[in-house]
Amino acid sequence: MGRNVFIDHGAYLNPSTVNGGKGFIHLGNDVEIGPYSVLWGGGGLTIGSNVHLGAHVHITTQQGHPVDRVHRTAFSVDVAPIVIGDDVLIYSGAIIVPGVRIGDGAIVAAGSVVTSYVPPGELVGGVPARSLSPTRLGRLQQRTAP
């Protein structure tokens, strides 16, 4: 954990015991984790410096598969690392799934589900998250302006 890390009330961080206990959560400097956010690090979670996570953000490096009751297969969990660069903003209610990389300076809009790579400086939003061009962003701001 880096310097000046703030973990708000109700946040839950768990490096997890899946993946043979090889999970981890690394936090850079000046990281803020909003209230009731959940971070699962079974596949390895690296968060850079100067990163802000809003309330109720869910970041998971692991996902389970349903039990096959017919063939009696055991519950299994896949893991994949997540890397979040420096100077990133992830707004409230966003979900980041296993295997995603978010580049430096990127912004994830509230309520988004990030399922793929986010380039540096990119603004993404939606379900699944996609690039929001400056033109599209301007139209969204105009609709919500007072």
mmCIF file with all atom_site columns, C-alpha atoms in Angstrom:
data_model
loop_
_atom_site.group_PDB
_atom_site.id
_atom_site.type_symbol
_atom_site.label_atom_id
_atom_site.label_alt_id
_atom_site.label_comp_id
_atom_site.label_asym_id
_atom_site.label_entity_id
_atom_site.label_seq_id
_atom_site.pdbx_PDB_ins_code
_atom_site.Cartn_x
_atom_site.Cartn_y
_atom_site.Cartn_z
_atom_site.occupancy
_atom_site.B_iso_or_equiv
_atom_site.pdbx_formal_charge
_atom_site.auth_seq_id
_atom_site.auth_comp_id
_atom_site.auth_asym_id
_atom_site.auth_atom_id
_atom_site.pdbx_PDB_model_num
ATOM 1   C CA . MET A 1 1   ? 0.000   0.000   0.000   1.00 0.00 ? 1   MET A CA 1
ATOM 2   C CA . GLY A 1 2   ? 1.361   3.383   -0.990  1.00 0.00 ? 2   GLY A CA 1
ATOM 3   C CA . ARG A 1 3   ? 1.279   6.699   0.861   1.00 0.00 ? 3   ARG A CA 1
ATOM 4   C CA . ASN A 1 4   ? -1.922  8.692   1.439   1.00 0.00 ? 4   ASN A CA 1
ATOM 5   C CA . VAL A 1 5   ? -4.300  5.823   0.710   1.00 0.00 ? 5   VAL A CA 1
ATOM 6   C CA . PHE A 1 6   ? -7.854  6.444   1.894   1.00 0.00 ? 6   PHE A CA 1
ATOM 7   C CA . ILE A 1 7   ? -10.255 3.524   2.193   1.00 0.00 ? 7   ILE A CA 1
ATOM 8   C CA . ASP A 1 8   ? -13.765 4.766   2.958   1.00 0.00 ? 8   ASP A CA 1
ATOM 9   C CA . HIS A 1 9   ? -16.218 3.032   5.290   1.00 0.00 ? 9   HIS A CA 1
ATOM 10  C CA . GLY A 1 10  ? -17.781 -0.196  4.125   1.00 0.00 ? 10  GLY A CA 1
ATOM 11  C CA . ALA A 1 11  ? -15.129 -0.816  1.451   1.00 0.00 ? 11  ALA A CA 1
ATOM 12  C CA . TYR A 1 12  ? -14.012 -4.453  1.172   1.00 0.00 ? 12  TYR A CA 1
ATOM 13  C CA . LEU A 1 13  ? -10.591 -5.485  -0.143  1.00 0.00 ? 13  LEU A CA 1
ATOM 14  C CA . ASN A 1 14  ? -9.730  -9.173  -0.385  1.00 0.00 ? 14  ASN A CA 1
ATOM 15  C CA . PRO A 1 15  ? -6.629  -10.662 -2.061  1.00 0.00 ? 15  PRO A CA 1
ATOM 16  C CA . SER A 1 16  ? -8.570  -13.961 -2.008  1.00 0.00 ? 16  SER A CA 1
ATOM 17  C CA . THR A 1 17  ? -7.534  -17.572 -1.559  1.00 0.00 ? 17  THR A CA 1
ATOM 18  C CA . VAL A 1 18  ? -8.416  -18.725 -5.089  1.00 0.00 ? 18  VAL A CA 1
ATOM 19  C CA . ASN A 1 19  ? -5.548  -19.326 -7.509  1.00 0.00 ? 19  ASN A CA 1
ATOM 20  C CA . GLY A 1 20  ? -3.612  -21.183 -4.829  1.00 0.00 ? 20  GLY A CA 1
ATOM 21  C CA . GLY A 1 21  ? -3.513  -18.094 -2.626  1.00 0.00 ? 21  GLY A CA 1
ATOM 22  C CA . LYS A 1 22  ? -1.419  -16.147 -5.165  1.00 0.00 ? 22  LYS A CA 1
ATOM 23  C CA . GLY A 1 23  ? -3.772  -13.172 -5.237  1.00 0.00 ? 23  GLY A CA 1
ATOM 24  C CA . PHE A 1 24  ? -2.763  -9.652  -4.267  1.00 0.00 ? 24  PHE A CA 1
ATOM 25  C CA . ILE A 1 25  ? -3.924  -6.052  -4.226  1.00 0.00 ? 25  ILE A CA 1
ATOM 26  C CA . HIS A 1 26  ? -1.236  -3.396  -4.787  1.00 0.00 ? 26  HIS A CA 1
ATOM 27  C CA . LEU A 1 27  ? -2.215  0.241   -4.246  1.00 0.00 ? 27  LEU A CA 1
ATOM 28  C CA . GLY A 1 28  ? -0.080  3.177   -5.390  1.00 0.00 ? 28  GLY A CA 1
ATOM 29  C CA . ASN A 1 29  ? 0.201   6.573   -3.695  1.00 0.00 ? 29  ASN A CA 1
ATOM 30  C CA . ASP A 1 30  ? -2.747  8.935   -3.244  1.00 0.00 ? 30  ASP A CA 1
ATOM 31  C CA . VAL A 1 31  ? -5.442  6.334   -3.894  1.00 0.00 ? 31  VAL A CA 1
ATOM 32  C CA . GLU A 1 32  ? -9.009  6.877   -2.714  1.00 0.00 ? 32  GLU A CA 1
ATOM 33  C CA . ILE A 1 33  ? -11.405 3.936   -2.488  1.00 0.00 ? 33  ILE A CA 1
ATOM 34  C CA . GLY A 1 34  ? -15.005 5.058   -2.130  1.00 0.00 ? 34  GLY A CA 1
ATOM 35  C CA . PRO A 1 35  ? -17.553 3.735   0.346   1.00 0.00 ? 35  PRO A CA 1
ATOM 36  C CA . TYR A 1 36  ? -18.918 0.227   -0.173  1.00 0.00 ? 36  TYR A CA 1
ATOM 37  C CA . SER A 1 37  ? -16.509 -0.538  -3.003  1.00 0.00 ? 37  SER A CA 1
ATOM 38  C CA . VAL A 1 38  ? -15.413 -4.169  -3.396  1.00 0.00 ? 38  VAL A CA 1
ATOM 39  C CA . LEU A 1 39  ? -11.988 -5.244  -4.686  1.00 0.00 ? 39  LEU A CA 1
ATOM 40  C CA . TRP A 1 40  ? -11.239 -8.951  -5.261  1.00 0.00 ? 40  TRP A CA 1
ATOM 41  C CA . GLY A 1 41  ? -7.588  -9.658  -6.006  1.00 0.00 ? 41  GLY A CA 1
ATOM 42  C CA . GLY A 1 42  ? -7.423  -13.417 -6.575  1.00 0.00 ? 42  GLY A CA 1
ATOM 43  C CA . GLY A 1 43  ? -5.863  -12.916 -10.012 1.00 0.00 ? 43  GLY A CA 1
ATOM 44  C CA . GLY A 1 44  ? -3.741  -9.929  -8.995  1.00 0.00 ? 44  GLY A CA 1
ATOM 45  C CA . LEU A 1 45  ? -4.951  -6.327  -8.835  1.00 0.00 ? 45  LEU A CA 1
ATOM 46  C CA . THR A 1 46  ? -2.566  -3.418  -9.379  1.00 0.00 ? 46  THR A CA 1
ATOM 47  C CA . ILE A 1 47  ? -3.830  0.137   -8.929  1.00 0.00 ? 47  ILE A CA 1
ATOM 48  C CA . GLY A 1 48  ? -1.474  2.991   -9.812  1.00 0.00 ? 48  GLY A CA 1
ATOM 49  C CA . SER A 1 49  ? -1.034  6.353   -8.093  1.00 0.00 ? 49  SER A CA 1
ATOM 50  C CA . ASN A 1 50  ? -3.513  9.228   -7.934  1.00 0.00 ? 50  ASN A CA 1
ATOM 51  C CA . VAL A 1 51  ? -6.511  6.970   -8.582  1.00 0.00 ? 51  VAL A CA 1
ATOM 52  C CA . HIS A 1 52  ? -10.046 7.693   -7.368  1.00 0.00 ? 52  HIS A CA 1
ATOM 53  C CA . LEU A 1 53  ? -12.736 5.015   -7.077  1.00 0.00 ? 53  LEU A CA 1
ATOM 54  C CA . GLY A 1 54  ? -16.240 6.294   -6.379  1.00 0.00 ? 54  GLY A CA 1
ATOM 55  C CA . ALA A 1 55  ? -18.832 4.636   -4.165  1.00 0.00 ? 55  ALA A CA 1
ATOM 56  C CA . HIS A 1 56  ? -19.962 1.070   -4.897  1.00 0.00 ? 56  HIS A CA 1
ATOM 57  C CA . VAL A 1 57  ? -17.217 0.339   -7.450  1.00 0.00 ? 57  VAL A CA 1
ATOM 58  C CA . HIS A 1 58  ? -16.695 -3.403  -7.976  1.00 0.00 ? 58  HIS A CA 1
ATOM 59  C CA . ILE A 1 59  ? -13.346 -4.633  -9.290  1.00 0.00 ? 59  ILE A CA 1
ATOM 60  C CA . THR A 1 60  ? -12.872 -8.376  -9.566  1.00 0.00 ? 60  THR A CA 1
ATOM 61  C CA . THR A 1 61  ? -9.968  -10.401 -10.905 1.00 0.00 ? 61  THR A CA 1
ATOM 62  C CA . GLN A 1 62  ? -11.908 -13.639 -10.533 1.00 0.00 ? 62  GLN A CA 1
ATOM 63  C CA . GLN A 1 63  ? -15.160 -15.133 -11.748 1.00 0.00 ? 63  GLN A CA 1
ATOM 64  C CA . GLY A 1 64  ? -16.840 -18.394 -10.942 1.00 0.00 ? 64  GLY A CA 1
ATOM 65  C CA . HIS A 1 65  ? -18.614 -20.888 -13.146 1.00 0.00 ? 65  HIS A CA 1
ATOM 66  C CA . PRO A 1 66  ? -21.932 -22.466 -12.195 1.00 0.00 ? 66  PRO A CA 1
ATOM 67  C CA . VAL A 1 67  ? -21.869 -25.952 -10.770 1.00 0.00 ? 67  VAL A CA 1
ATOM 68  C CA . ASP A 1 68  ? -22.967 -28.560 -13.318 1.00 0.00 ? 68  ASP A CA 1
ATOM 69  C CA . ARG A 1 69  ? -25.459 -30.603 -11.308 1.00 0.00 ? 69  ARG A CA 1
ATOM 70  C CA . VAL A 1 70  ? -25.895 -33.194 -14.059 1.00 0.00 ? 70  VAL A CA 1
ATOM 71  C CA . HIS A 1 71  ? -22.190 -34.069 -14.348 1.00 0.00 ? 71  HIS A CA 1
ATOM 72  C CA . ARG A 1 72  ? -21.427 -33.194 -10.714 1.00 0.00 ? 72  ARG A CA 1
ATOM 73  C CA . THR A 1 73  ? -18.554 -30.879 -11.595 1.00 0.00 ? 73  THR A CA 1
ATOM 74  C CA . ALA A 1 74  ? -17.045 -28.810 -8.809  1.00 0.00 ? 74  ALA A CA 1
ATOM 75  C CA . PHE A 1 75  ? -17.391 -25.059 -8.596  1.00 0.00 ? 75  PHE A CA 1
ATOM 76  C CA . SER A 1 76  ? -14.431 -23.504 -10.403 1.00 0.00 ? 76  SER A CA 1
ATOM 77  C CA . VAL A 1 77  ? -13.028 -19.999 -10.506 1.00 0.00 ? 77  VAL A CA 1
ATOM 78  C CA . ASP A 1 78  ? -11.078 -18.366 -13.338 1.00 0.00 ? 78  ASP A CA 1
ATOM 79  C CA . VAL A 1 79  ? -8.664  -15.542 -12.547 1.00 0.00 ? 79  VAL A CA 1
ATOM 80  C CA . ALA A 1 80  ? -7.026  -12.838 -14.652 1.00 0.00 ? 80  ALA A CA 1
ATOM 81  C CA . PRO A 1 81  ? -5.078  -9.785  -13.509 1.00 0.00 ? 81  PRO A CA 1
ATOM 82  C CA . ILE A 1 82  ? -6.366  -6.222  -13.634 1.00 0.00 ? 82  ILE A CA 1
ATOM 83  C CA . VAL A 1 83  ? -4.019  -3.251  -13.993 1.00 0.00 ? 83  VAL A CA 1
ATOM 84  C CA . ILE A 1 84  ? -5.262  0.291   -13.454 1.00 0.00 ? 84  ILE A CA 1
ATOM 85  C CA . GLY A 1 85  ? -2.787  3.004   -14.440 1.00 0.00 ? 85  GLY A CA 1
ATOM 86  C CA . ASP A 1 86  ? -1.988  6.331   -12.802 1.00 0.00 ? 86  ASP A CA 1
ATOM 87  C CA . ASP A 1 87  ? -4.336  9.353   -12.679 1.00 0.00 ? 87  ASP A CA 1
ATOM 88  C CA . VAL A 1 88  ? -7.470  7.278   -13.324 1.00 0.00 ? 88  VAL A CA 1
ATOM 89  C CA . LEU A 1 89  ? -11.019 8.195   -12.271 1.00 0.00 ? 89  LEU A CA 1
ATOM 90  C CA . ILE A 1 90  ? -13.575 5.427   -11.860 1.00 0.00 ? 90  ILE A CA 1
ATOM 91  C CA . TYR A 1 91  ? -16.961 6.847   -10.965 1.00 0.00 ? 91  TYR A CA 1
ATOM 92  C CA . SER A 1 92  ? -19.616 5.322   -8.712  1.00 0.00 ? 92  SER A CA 1
ATOM 93  C CA . GLY A 1 93  ? -21.193 1.996   -9.533  1.00 0.00 ? 93  GLY A CA 1
ATOM 94  C CA . ALA A 1 94  ? -18.663 0.981   -12.178 1.00 0.00 ? 94  ALA A CA 1
ATOM 95  C CA . ILE A 1 95  ? -17.746 -2.682  -12.563 1.00 0.00 ? 95  ILE A CA 1
ATOM 96  C CA . ILE A 1 96  ? -14.345 -3.846  -13.834 1.00 0.00 ? 96  ILE A CA 1
ATOM 97  C CA . VAL A 1 97  ? -14.133 -7.520  -14.866 1.00 0.00 ? 97  VAL A CA 1
ATOM 98  C CA . PRO A 1 98  ? -11.125 -9.889  -14.895 1.00 0.00 ? 98  PRO A CA 1
ATOM 99  C CA . GLY A 1 99  ? -8.318  -9.316  -17.387 1.00 0.00 ? 99  GLY A CA 1
ATOM 100 C CA . VAL A 1 100 ? -8.937  -5.605  -17.988 1.00 0.00 ? 100 VAL A CA 1
ATOM 101 C CA . ARG A 1 101 ? -6.210  -2.986  -18.265 1.00 0.00 ? 101 ARG A CA 1
ATOM 102 C CA . ILE A 1 102 ? -7.064  0.700   -17.821 1.00 0.00 ? 102 ILE A CA 1
ATOM 103 C CA . GLY A 1 103 ? -4.476  3.161   -19.151 1.00 0.00 ? 103 GLY A CA 1
ATOM 104 C CA . ASP A 1 104 ? -3.101  6.252   -17.423 1.00 0.00 ? 104 ASP A CA 1
ATOM 105 C CA . GLY A 1 105 ? -5.450  9.225   -17.254 1.00 0.00 ? 105 GLY A CA 1
ATOM 106 C CA . ALA A 1 106 ? -8.539  7.250   -18.288 1.00 0.00 ? 106 ALA A CA 1
ATOM 107 C CA . ILE A 1 107 ? -12.020 7.977   -16.953 1.00 0.00 ? 107 ILE A CA 1
ATOM 108 C CA . VAL A 1 108 ? -14.755 5.363   -16.409 1.00 0.00 ? 108 VAL A CA 1
ATOM 109 C CA . ALA A 1 109 ? -18.272 6.809   -16.245 1.00 0.00 ? 109 ALA A CA 1
ATOM 110 C CA . ALA A 1 110 ? -20.675 5.953   -13.433 1.00 0.00 ? 110 ALA A CA 1
ATOM 111 C CA . GLY A 1 111 ? -22.498 2.636   -13.783 1.00 0.00 ? 111 GLY A CA 1
ATOM 112 C CA . SER A 1 112 ? -20.262 1.360   -16.572 1.00 0.00 ? 112 SER A CA 1
ATOM 113 C CA . VAL A 1 113 ? -19.195 -2.256  -17.022 1.00 0.00 ? 113 VAL A CA 1
ATOM 114 C CA . VAL A 1 114 ? -15.628 -2.402  -18.319 1.00 0.00 ? 114 VAL A CA 1
ATOM 115 C CA . THR A 1 115 ? -14.958 -5.644  -20.179 1.00 0.00 ? 115 THR A CA 1
ATOM 116 C CA . SER A 1 116 ? -11.958 -4.710  -22.346 1.00 0.00 ? 116 SER A CA 1
ATOM 117 C CA . TYR A 1 117 ? -8.831  -2.572  -22.555 1.00 0.00 ? 117 TYR A CA 1
ATOM 118 C CA . VAL A 1 118 ? -9.223  1.183   -21.959 1.00 0.00 ? 118 VAL A CA 1
ATOM 119 C CA . PRO A 1 119 ? -6.498  3.216   -23.703 1.00 0.00 ? 119 PRO A CA 1
ATOM 120 C CA . PRO A 1 120 ? -4.670  6.009   -21.832 1.00 0.00 ? 120 PRO A CA 1
ATOM 121 C CA . GLY A 1 121 ? -6.683  9.228   -21.568 1.00 0.00 ? 121 GLY A CA 1
ATOM 122 C CA . GLU A 1 122 ? -9.874  7.585   -22.854 1.00 0.00 ? 122 GLU A CA 1
ATOM 123 C CA . LEU A 1 123 ? -13.331 8.334   -21.462 1.00 0.00 ? 123 LEU A CA 1
ATOM 124 C CA . VAL A 1 124 ? -15.524 5.219   -21.472 1.00 0.00 ? 124 VAL A CA 1
ATOM 125 C CA . GLY A 1 125 ? -19.070 4.566   -20.386 1.00 0.00 ? 125 GLY A CA 1
ATOM 126 C CA . GLY A 1 126 ? -22.032 2.264   -20.838 1.00 0.00 ? 126 GLY A CA 1
ATOM 127 C CA . VAL A 1 127 ? -22.777 -1.444  -20.607 1.00 0.00 ? 127 VAL A CA 1
ATOM 128 C CA . PRO A 1 128 ? -20.494 -2.736  -21.905 1.00 0.00 ? 128 PRO A CA 1
ATOM 129 C CA . ALA A 1 129 ? -18.227 0.325   -21.662 1.00 0.00 ? 129 ALA A CA 1
ATOM 130 C CA . ARG A 1 130 ? -17.214 1.912   -24.936 1.00 0.00 ? 130 ARG A CA 1
ATOM 131 C CA . SER A 1 131 ? -15.399 5.077   -25.923 1.00 0.00 ? 131 SER A CA 1
ATOM 132 C CA . LEU A 1 132 ? -17.355 8.287   -25.501 1.00 0.00 ? 132 LEU A CA 1
ATOM 133 C CA . SER A 1 133 ? -16.006 10.676  -28.112 1.00 0.00 ? 133 SER A CA 1
ATOM 134 C CA . PRO A 1 134 ? -15.719 14.390  -27.265 1.00 0.00 ? 134 PRO A CA 1
ATOM 135 C CA . THR A 1 135 ? -18.664 15.064  -29.604 1.00 0.00 ? 135 THR A CA 1
ATOM 136 C CA . ARG A 1 136 ? -20.866 12.539  -27.801 1.00 0.00 ? 136 ARG A CA 1
ATOM 137 C CA . LEU A 1 137 ? -19.749 13.863  -24.426 1.00 0.00 ? 137 LEU A CA 1
ATOM 138 C CA . GLY A 1 138 ? -20.705 17.405  -25.487 1.00 0.00 ? 138 GLY A CA 1
ATOM 139 C CA . ARG A 1 139 ? -24.227 16.248  -26.401 1.00 0.00 ? 139 ARG A CA 1
ATOM 140 C CA . LEU A 1 140 ? -24.590 14.457  -23.058 1.00 0.00 ? 140 LEU A CA 1
ATOM 141 C CA . GLN A 1 141 ? -23.484 17.583  -21.163 1.00 0.00 ? 141 GLN A CA 1
ATOM 142 C CA . GLN A 1 142 ? -25.934 19.759  -23.099 1.00 0.00 ? 142 GLN A CA 1
ATOM 143 C CA . ARG A 1 143 ? -28.842 17.475  -22.178 1.00 0.00 ? 143 ARG A CA 1
ATOM 144 C CA . THR A 1 144 ? -27.955 17.574  -18.482 1.00 0.00 ? 144 THR A CA 1
ATOM 145 C CA . ALA A 1 145 ? -27.004 21.267  -18.198 1.00 0.00 ? 145 ALA A CA 1
ATOM 146 C CA . PRO A 1 146 ? -29.179 23.379  -15.867 1.00 0.00 ? 146 PRO A CA 1
#
